[in-house]
XYZ file of C-alpha atoms in Angstrom:
557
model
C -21.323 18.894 -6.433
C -21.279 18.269 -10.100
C -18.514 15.793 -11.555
C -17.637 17.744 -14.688
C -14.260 16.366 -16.540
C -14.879 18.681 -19.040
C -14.477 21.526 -17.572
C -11.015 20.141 -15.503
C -9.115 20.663 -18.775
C -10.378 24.232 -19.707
C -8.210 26.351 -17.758
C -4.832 26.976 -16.341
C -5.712 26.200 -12.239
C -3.589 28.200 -9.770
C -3.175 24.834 -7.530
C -4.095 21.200 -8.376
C -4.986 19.068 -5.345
C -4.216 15.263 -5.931
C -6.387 12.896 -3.570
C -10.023 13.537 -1.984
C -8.923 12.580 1.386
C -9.250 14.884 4.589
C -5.682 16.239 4.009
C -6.760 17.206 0.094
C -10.412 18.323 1.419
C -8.689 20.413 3.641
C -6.286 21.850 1.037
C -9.192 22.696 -1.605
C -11.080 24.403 0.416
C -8.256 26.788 1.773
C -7.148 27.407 -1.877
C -10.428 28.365 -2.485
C -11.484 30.439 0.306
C -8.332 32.103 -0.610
C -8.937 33.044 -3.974
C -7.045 31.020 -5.966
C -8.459 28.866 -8.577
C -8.430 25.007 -7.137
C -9.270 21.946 -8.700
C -9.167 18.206 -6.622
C -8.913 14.757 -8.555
C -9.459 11.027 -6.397
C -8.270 8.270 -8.342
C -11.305 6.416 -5.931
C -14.080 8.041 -4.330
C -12.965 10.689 -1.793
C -11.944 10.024 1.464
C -12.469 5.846 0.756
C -8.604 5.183 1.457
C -6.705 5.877 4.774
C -9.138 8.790 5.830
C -11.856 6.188 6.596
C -9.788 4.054 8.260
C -10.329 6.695 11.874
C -11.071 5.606 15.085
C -13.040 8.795 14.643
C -11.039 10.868 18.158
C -10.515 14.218 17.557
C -7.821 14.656 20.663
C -6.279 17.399 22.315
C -2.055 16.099 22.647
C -2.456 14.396 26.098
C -0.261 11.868 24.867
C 2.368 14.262 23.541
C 3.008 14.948 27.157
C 5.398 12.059 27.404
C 7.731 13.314 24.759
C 7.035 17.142 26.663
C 6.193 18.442 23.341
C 4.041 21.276 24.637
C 3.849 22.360 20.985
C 2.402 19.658 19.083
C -0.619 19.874 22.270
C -1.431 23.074 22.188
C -1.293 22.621 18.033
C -4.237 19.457 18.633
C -6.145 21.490 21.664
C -6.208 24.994 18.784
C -7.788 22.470 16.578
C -9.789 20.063 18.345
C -11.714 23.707 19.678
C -11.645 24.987 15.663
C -13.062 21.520 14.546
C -15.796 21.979 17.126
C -16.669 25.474 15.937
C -16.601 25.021 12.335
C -18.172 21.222 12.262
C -20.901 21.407 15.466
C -22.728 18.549 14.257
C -20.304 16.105 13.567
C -18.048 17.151 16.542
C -19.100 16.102 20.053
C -17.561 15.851 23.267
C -16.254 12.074 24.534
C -15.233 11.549 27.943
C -11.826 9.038 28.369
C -10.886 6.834 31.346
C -7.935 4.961 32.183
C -7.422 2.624 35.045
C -3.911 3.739 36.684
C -2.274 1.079 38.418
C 0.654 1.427 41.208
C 2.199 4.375 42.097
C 4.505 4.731 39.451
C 4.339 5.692 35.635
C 0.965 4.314 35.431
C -0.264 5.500 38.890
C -2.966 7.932 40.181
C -0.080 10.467 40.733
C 1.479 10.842 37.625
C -1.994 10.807 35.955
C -2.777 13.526 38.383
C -0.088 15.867 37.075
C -0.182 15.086 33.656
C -4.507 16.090 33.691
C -3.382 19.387 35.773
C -1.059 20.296 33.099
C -3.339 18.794 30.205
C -5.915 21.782 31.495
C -3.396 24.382 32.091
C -1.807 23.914 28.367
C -5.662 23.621 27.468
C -6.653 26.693 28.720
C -8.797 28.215 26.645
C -10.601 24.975 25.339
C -13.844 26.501 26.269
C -13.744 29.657 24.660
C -17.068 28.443 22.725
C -19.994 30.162 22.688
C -21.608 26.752 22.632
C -22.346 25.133 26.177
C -22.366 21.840 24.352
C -18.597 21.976 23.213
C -17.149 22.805 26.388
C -15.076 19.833 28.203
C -14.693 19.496 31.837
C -11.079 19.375 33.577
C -9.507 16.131 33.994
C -9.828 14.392 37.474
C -8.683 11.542 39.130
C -10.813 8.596 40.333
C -11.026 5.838 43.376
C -10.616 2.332 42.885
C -14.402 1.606 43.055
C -15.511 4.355 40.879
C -13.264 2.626 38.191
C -14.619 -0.724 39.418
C -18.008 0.490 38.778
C -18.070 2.281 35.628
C -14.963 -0.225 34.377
C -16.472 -3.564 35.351
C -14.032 -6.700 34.496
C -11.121 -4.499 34.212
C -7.854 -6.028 35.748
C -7.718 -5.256 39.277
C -4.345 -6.250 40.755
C -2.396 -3.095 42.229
C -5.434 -1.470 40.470
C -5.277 2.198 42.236
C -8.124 4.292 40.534
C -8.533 5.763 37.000
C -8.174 9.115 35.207
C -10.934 10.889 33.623
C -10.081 13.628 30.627
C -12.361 14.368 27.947
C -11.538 15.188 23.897
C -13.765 14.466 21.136
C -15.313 11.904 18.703
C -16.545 13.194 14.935
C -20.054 11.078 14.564
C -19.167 10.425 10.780
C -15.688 10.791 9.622
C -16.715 10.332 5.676
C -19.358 12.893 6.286
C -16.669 15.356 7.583
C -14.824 15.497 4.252
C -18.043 15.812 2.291
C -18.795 18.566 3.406
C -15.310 20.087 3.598
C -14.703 19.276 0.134
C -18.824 20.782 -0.427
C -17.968 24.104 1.161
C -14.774 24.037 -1.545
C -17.015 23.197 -4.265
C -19.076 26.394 -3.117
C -16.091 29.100 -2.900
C -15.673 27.519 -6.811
C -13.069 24.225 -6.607
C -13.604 22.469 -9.336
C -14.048 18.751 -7.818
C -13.553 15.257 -9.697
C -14.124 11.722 -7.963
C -12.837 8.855 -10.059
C -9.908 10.455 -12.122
C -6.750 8.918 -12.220
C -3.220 10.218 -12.171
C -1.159 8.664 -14.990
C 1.613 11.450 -15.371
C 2.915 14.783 -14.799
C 2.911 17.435 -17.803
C 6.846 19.336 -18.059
C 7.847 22.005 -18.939
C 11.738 21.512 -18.650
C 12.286 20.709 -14.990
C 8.725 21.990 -13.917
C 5.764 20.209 -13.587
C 3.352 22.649 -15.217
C -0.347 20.051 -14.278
C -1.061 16.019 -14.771
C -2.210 13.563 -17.034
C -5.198 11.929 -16.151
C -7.771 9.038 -16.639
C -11.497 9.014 -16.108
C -11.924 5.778 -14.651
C -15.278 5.874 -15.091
C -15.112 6.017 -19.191
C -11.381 5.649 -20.048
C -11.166 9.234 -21.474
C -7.708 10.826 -21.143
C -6.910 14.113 -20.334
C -4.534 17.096 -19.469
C -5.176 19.143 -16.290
C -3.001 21.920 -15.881
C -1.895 24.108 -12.786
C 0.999 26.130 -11.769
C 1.447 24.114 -8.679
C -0.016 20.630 -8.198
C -0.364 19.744 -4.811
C 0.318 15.190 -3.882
C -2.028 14.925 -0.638
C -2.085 10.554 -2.085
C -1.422 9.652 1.568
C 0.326 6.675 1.392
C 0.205 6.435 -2.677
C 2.571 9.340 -2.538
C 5.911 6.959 -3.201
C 3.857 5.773 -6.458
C 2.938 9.356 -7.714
C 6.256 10.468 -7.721
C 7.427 7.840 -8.970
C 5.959 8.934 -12.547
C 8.305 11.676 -12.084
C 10.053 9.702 -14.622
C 11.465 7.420 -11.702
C 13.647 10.293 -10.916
C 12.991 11.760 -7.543
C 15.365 11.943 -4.198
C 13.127 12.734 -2.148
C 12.907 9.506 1.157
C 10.858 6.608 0.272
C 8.014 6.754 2.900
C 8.097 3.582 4.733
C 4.123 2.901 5.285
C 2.480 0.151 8.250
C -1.253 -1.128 8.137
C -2.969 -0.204 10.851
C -6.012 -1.790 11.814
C -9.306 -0.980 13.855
C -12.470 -3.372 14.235
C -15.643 -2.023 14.540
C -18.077 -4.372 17.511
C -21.288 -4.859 17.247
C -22.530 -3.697 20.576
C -21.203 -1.051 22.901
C -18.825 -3.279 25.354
C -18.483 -0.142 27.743
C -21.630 2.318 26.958
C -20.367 5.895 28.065
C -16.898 6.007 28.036
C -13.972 5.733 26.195
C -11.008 3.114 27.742
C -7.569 3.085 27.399
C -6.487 -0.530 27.890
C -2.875 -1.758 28.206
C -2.038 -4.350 25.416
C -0.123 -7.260 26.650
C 2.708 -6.905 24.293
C 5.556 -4.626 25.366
C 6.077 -1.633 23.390
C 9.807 0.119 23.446
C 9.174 4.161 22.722
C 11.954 5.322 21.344
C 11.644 9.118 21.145
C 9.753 9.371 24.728
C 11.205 11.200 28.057
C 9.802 8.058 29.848
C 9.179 4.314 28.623
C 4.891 3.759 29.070
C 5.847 0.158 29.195
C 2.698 -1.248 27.067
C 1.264 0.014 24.154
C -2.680 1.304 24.476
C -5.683 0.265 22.942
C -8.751 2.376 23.219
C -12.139 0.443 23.567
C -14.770 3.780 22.006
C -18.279 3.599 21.642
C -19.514 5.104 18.974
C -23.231 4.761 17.658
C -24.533 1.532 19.035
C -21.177 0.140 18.022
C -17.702 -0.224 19.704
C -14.664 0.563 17.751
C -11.451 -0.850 18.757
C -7.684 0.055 18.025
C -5.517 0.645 16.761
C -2.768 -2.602 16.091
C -0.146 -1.904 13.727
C 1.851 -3.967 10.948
C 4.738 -3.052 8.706
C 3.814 -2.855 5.393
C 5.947 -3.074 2.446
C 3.643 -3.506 -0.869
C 2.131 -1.666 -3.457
C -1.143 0.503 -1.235
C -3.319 -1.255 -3.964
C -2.760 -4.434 -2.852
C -3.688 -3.611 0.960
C -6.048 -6.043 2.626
C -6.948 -7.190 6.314
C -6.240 -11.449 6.177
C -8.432 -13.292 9.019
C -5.006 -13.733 10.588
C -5.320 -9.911 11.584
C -8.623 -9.653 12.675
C -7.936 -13.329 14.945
C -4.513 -11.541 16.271
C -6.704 -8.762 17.086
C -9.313 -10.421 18.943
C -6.555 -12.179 20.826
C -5.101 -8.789 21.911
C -8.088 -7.760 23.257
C -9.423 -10.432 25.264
C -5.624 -10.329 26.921
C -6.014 -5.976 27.782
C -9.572 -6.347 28.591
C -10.946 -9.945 29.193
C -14.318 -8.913 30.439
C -14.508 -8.233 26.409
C -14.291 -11.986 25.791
C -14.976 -11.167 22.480
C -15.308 -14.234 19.503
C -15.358 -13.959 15.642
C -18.951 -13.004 15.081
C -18.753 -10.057 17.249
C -16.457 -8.233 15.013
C -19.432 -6.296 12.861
C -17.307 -4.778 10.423
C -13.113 -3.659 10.305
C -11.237 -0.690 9.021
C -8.052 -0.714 7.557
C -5.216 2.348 6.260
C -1.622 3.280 5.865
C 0.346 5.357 7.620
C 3.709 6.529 7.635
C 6.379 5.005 10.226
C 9.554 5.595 10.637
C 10.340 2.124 11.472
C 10.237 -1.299 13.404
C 11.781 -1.183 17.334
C 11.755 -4.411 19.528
C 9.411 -5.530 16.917
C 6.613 -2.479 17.301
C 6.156 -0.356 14.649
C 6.948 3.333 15.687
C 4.877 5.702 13.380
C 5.679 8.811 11.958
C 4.931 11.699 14.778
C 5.040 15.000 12.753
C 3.645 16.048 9.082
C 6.117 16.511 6.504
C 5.543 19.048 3.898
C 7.833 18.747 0.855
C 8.850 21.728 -1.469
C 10.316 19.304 -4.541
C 12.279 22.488 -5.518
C 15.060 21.392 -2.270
C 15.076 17.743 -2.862
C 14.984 17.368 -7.315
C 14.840 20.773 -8.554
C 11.496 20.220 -9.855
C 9.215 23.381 -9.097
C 5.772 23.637 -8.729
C 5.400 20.456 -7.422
C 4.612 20.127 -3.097
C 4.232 16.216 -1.710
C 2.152 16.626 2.063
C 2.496 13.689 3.958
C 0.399 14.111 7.079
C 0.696 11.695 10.488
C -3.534 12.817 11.822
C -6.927 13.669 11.194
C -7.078 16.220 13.746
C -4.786 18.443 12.316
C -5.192 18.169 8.730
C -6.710 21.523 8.675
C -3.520 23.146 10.087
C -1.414 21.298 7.601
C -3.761 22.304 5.044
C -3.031 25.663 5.851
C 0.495 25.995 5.938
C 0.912 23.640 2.406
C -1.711 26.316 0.926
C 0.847 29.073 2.509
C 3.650 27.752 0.390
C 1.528 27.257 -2.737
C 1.002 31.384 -2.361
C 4.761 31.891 -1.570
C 5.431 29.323 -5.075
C 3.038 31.687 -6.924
C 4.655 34.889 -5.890
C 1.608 35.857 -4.037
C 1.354 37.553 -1.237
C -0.764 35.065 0.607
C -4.241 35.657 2.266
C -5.163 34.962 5.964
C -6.129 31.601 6.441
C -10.199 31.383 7.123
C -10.961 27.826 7.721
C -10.300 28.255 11.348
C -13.329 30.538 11.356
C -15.812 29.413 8.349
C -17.990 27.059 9.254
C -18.190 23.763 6.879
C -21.507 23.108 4.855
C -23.841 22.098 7.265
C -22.302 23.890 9.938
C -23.787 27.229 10.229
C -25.220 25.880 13.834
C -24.725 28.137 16.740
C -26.148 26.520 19.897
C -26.283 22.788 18.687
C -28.603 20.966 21.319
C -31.052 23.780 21.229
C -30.602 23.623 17.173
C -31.045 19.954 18.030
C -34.110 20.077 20.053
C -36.013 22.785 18.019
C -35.581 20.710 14.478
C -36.113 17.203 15.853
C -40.025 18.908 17.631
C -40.763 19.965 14.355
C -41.298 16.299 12.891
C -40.419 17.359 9.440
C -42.157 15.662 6.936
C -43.969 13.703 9.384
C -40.559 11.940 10.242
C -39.775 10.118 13.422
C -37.789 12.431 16.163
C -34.985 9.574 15.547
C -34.768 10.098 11.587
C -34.407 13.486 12.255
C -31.777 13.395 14.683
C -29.874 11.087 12.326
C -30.279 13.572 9.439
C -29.069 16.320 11.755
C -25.835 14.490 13.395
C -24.926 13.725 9.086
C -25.881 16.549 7.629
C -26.331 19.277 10.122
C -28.053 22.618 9.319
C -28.708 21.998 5.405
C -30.639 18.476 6.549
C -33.599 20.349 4.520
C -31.933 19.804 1.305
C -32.276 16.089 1.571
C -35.822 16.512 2.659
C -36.355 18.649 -0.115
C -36.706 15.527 -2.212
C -39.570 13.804 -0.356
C -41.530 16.719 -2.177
C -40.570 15.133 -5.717
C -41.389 11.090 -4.349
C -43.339 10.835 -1.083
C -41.968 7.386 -1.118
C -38.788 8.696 -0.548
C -39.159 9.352 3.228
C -39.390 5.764 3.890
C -36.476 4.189 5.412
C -33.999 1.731 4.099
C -35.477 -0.750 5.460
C -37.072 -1.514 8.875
C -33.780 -1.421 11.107
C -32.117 1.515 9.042
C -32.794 5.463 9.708
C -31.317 5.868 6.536
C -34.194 6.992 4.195
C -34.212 6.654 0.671
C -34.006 10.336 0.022
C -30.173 10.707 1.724
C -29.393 8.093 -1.629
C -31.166 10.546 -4.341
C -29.251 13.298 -2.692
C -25.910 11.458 -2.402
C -26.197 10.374 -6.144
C -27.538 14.608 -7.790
C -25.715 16.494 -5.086
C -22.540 14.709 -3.563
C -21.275 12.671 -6.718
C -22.018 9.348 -5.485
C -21.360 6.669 -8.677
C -21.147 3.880 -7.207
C -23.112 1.562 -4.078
C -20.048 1.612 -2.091
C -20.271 5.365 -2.374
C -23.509 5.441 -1.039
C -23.271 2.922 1.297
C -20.059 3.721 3.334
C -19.738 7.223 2.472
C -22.728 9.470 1.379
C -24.884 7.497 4.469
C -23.938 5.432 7.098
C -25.843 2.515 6.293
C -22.624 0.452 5.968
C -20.694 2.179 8.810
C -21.225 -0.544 11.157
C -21.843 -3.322 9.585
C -23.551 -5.337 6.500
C -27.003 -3.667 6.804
C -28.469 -6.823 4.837
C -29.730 -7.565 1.662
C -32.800 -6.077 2.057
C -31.917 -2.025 2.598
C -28.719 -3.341 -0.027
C -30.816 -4.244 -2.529
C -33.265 -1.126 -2.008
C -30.398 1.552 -2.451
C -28.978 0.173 -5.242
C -32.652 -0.070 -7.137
C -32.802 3.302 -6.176
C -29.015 4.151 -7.500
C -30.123 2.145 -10.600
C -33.064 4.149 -11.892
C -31.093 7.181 -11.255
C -27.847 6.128 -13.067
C -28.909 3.771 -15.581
C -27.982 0.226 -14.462
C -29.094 -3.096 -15.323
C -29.849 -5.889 -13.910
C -26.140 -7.173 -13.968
C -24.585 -4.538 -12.398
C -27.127 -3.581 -9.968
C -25.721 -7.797 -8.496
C -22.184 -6.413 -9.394
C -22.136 -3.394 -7.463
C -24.030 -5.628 -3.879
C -21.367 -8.765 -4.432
C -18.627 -5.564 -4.581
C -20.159 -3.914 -1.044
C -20.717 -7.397 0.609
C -16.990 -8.381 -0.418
C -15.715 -4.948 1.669
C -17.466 -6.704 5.008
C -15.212 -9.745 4.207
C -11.692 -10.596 4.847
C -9.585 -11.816 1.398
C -7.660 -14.457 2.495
């Protein structure tokens, strides 16, 4: 990917994405595929706002089985299989256990029924041609098989656990990459770093968008027939340009929190814990009681979430205090005190916004369903659509039916979707542990098996192309430093290929050096010499650009 502002303001563009993040990503590349002329602006870097802030499940709707909505699960099963077909190296398989307690909404029994009928609405989860996607049926467990594989878990009226399996995406920020690659490749035009400042109108029709380069301060106009707001929870401030006059609801928004460990507290599973706080659902057939928090591993970390807190400022101004991360680790220790976690075992912490539609017996109750918005219904301004979307999982299918209405706002007779069938760059894998295997005996380059295996999970079947470099710089094949399997040539490729303009690009987006943790100063300081002869820096901002990564591993106030 090139970043080219010059060539965002010499054309009229069928559809103008606004905001990088997996909802936009998704949106681009549909356009595209379709045939339509796309561009995509980020006021940030993509994906570096609520999309990062995942817990990084791709799940199949169990949970919708409470409010019976059969719909909305078979919608998150369609996709969790599609993800796994289109993204094989970044999608994987996770098992999930929950203890079940008594013999009554949290019991064996229910849990029983509600795996049955998770598998029978699942039904054709396994229609992969890939062994290594396929998910077993749920079961049901004893008491001591919990015990054992659940050690420390509270065991009064503890009656077994329940076993179901969805799936965990090894690198979230990777995923959009590449999404927003393969939309760069059917022709998107694709800008990091560009700014929203106004809309351009043509009477009551919003004909493109003013826009900054926040990288130089140049203005300019970018114009579309339809503009697409994917801004996730910025979407209340881009309308608001609309010359303050817009009736569409104010989206009320809640910061929600996960913390990354820095071990694996439970190594092969994923746990649903019960929180100790009560939790009142309000749209459910039946009250679960106590609100769950899902202990993951992931890597050689643990992530842990997700806690929620009404929100009501500017998404600019969002920040996790040390307040939130101590509430947090008090939570915890009460679902799960075999955790017994303390202050320096939180590695790293992730925070977003989502959308709720409010605060019940002081919980927040988020938003369940997307929300597309046609501004033609709610302020008569046309060519203008606002997507507000609720999950990561389906962002592809929401993608799909905002791009439908895009064609219908055209006039166009619109296309058959083909993301549900085109693999993603880097994806063109067919069996993935053989793919796996084969690549990793090769020892590329001379590199260790592990390096490999890293380079495969990130970047999957065009892995080469970062390789390709170690041909310009031998040195290049060297790692980080000597904890990292990051190697020096995934920065030169993040920085010519991927648009990287920053460290914090590189570090929590382009690799995952920075996923888990501060990697230290030593692989810090290493990228951003690297970043530095390639871009131009100094000595002053090379320190600017470390202080600005080490500031994202600390809490603000």
């Amino acid at each position: 990917m090139k970043r080219d502002i010059a060539q965002l303001s010499g054309k009229v563009y069928d559809a103008l994405i606004i905001g990088g993040g997996i909802y936009g990503a998704w949106a681009a590349w549909d356009a595209a595929l379709r045939g339509l002329s796309v561009a995509l602006v980020d006021r940030r870097d993509f994906g570096s706002a609520t999309s990062s802030n995942t817990m990084k499940i791709i799940h199949g709707g169990l949970r919708y089985l409470q409010q019976a909505d059969f719909g909305r699960m078979r919608e998150s099963i369609r996709e969790r299989k599609i993800m796994m077909k289109v993204a094989p190296y970044l999608i994987h398989p996770l098992p999930f256990l929950m203890p079940t307690y008594g013999h009554l909404m949290k019991g064996k029994e229910i849990m029983s029924i509600a795996l049955m009928i998770n598998d029978i609405v699942g039904f054709d989860r396994n229609w992969l041609s890939d062994p290594q996607k396929h998910l077993p049926g749920g079961l049901v467990i004893s008491r001591d098989q919990c015990l054992r594989l659940l050690p420390g878990i509270n065991q009064k009226e503890l009656t077994g656990g329940a076993i179901w399996y969805d799936c965990q995406v090894y690198n979230s920020e990777r995923m959009i990459l590449s999404v927003l690659r393969s939309a760069e490749k059917a022709q998107a035009v694709i800008a990091n770093y560009v700014e929203v400042t106004g809309f351009l109108r043509c009477g009551n029709r919003v004909i493109g968008v003013k826009a900054r380069d926040v990288l130089t301060g140049d203005e300019i106009d970018i114009r579309a027939r339809v503009v697409v707001n994917t801004t996730g929870p910025w979407v209340n401030e881009v309308l608001r340009v609309l010359n303050g006059n817009y009736s569409v609801p104010r989206i009320l928004l809640s910061k929600a929190i996960n913390i990354v460990v820095n071990r694996r507290l439970i190594p092969e599973y994923a746990v649903g814990v019960s929180s100790p706080f009560e939790f009142k659902n309000g749209d459910g057939i039946v009250n679960k009681g106590f609100r769950l928090l899902f202990i993951v591993p992931w890597h050689e970390y643990s992530l842990i979430g997700t806690t929620y807190v009404p929100f009501d400022d500017s998404p600019n101004n969002l920040s996790i205090t040390e307040g939130d991360i101590q509430n947090f680790i008090y939570e915890i220790n009460r679902a799960y005190p075999a955790a017994s976690l303390k202050r320096d075992d939180i590695s790293f912490f992730h925070c977003g916004l989502l959308p709720m539609d409010g605060v019940r017996g002081g919980e927040v109750r988020l938003t369940r369903k997307y929300q597309i918005w046609d501004h033609t219904k709610f302020d008569g301004t046309e060519g203008l659509i606002s997507v507000i979307g609720v999950k990561y999982t389906t962002a592809r299918a929401v993608a799909e039916k905002a791009i439908d209405l895009v064609f219908k706002k055209l006039g166009k007779r619109s296309p058959m979707c083909l993301t549900n069938v085109t693999p993603i760059y880097g994806g063109y894998i067919e069996q993935f542990s053989d793919f796996l295997t084969q690549e990793t005996g090769k020892r590329e380059r001379e590199l260790d098996r592990d390096v490999i295996r890293h380079l495969i999970y990130n970047y999957g079947s065009e892995y080469h192309r970062v390789l390709k470099y170690i041909n310009d710089n031998a040195d290049w094949k060297q790692t980080l430093d000597a904890s990292s399997r990051v190697i020096k040539a995934e920065v030169i490729y993040g920085i010519r290929e991927e648009m990287a303009q920053k460290l914090t690009d590189v570090v929590f987006r382009r690799t995952e050096l920075g996923s888990g943790g501060n990697p230290g100063d030593t692989a810090l300081k290493t990228c951003a010499d690297i970043i530095a002869k390639e871009l131009g820096w100094n000595e002053y901002r090379i320190q600017s650009e470390i202080e600005e990564v080490k500031a994202a591993f600390s809490t603000l106030t």
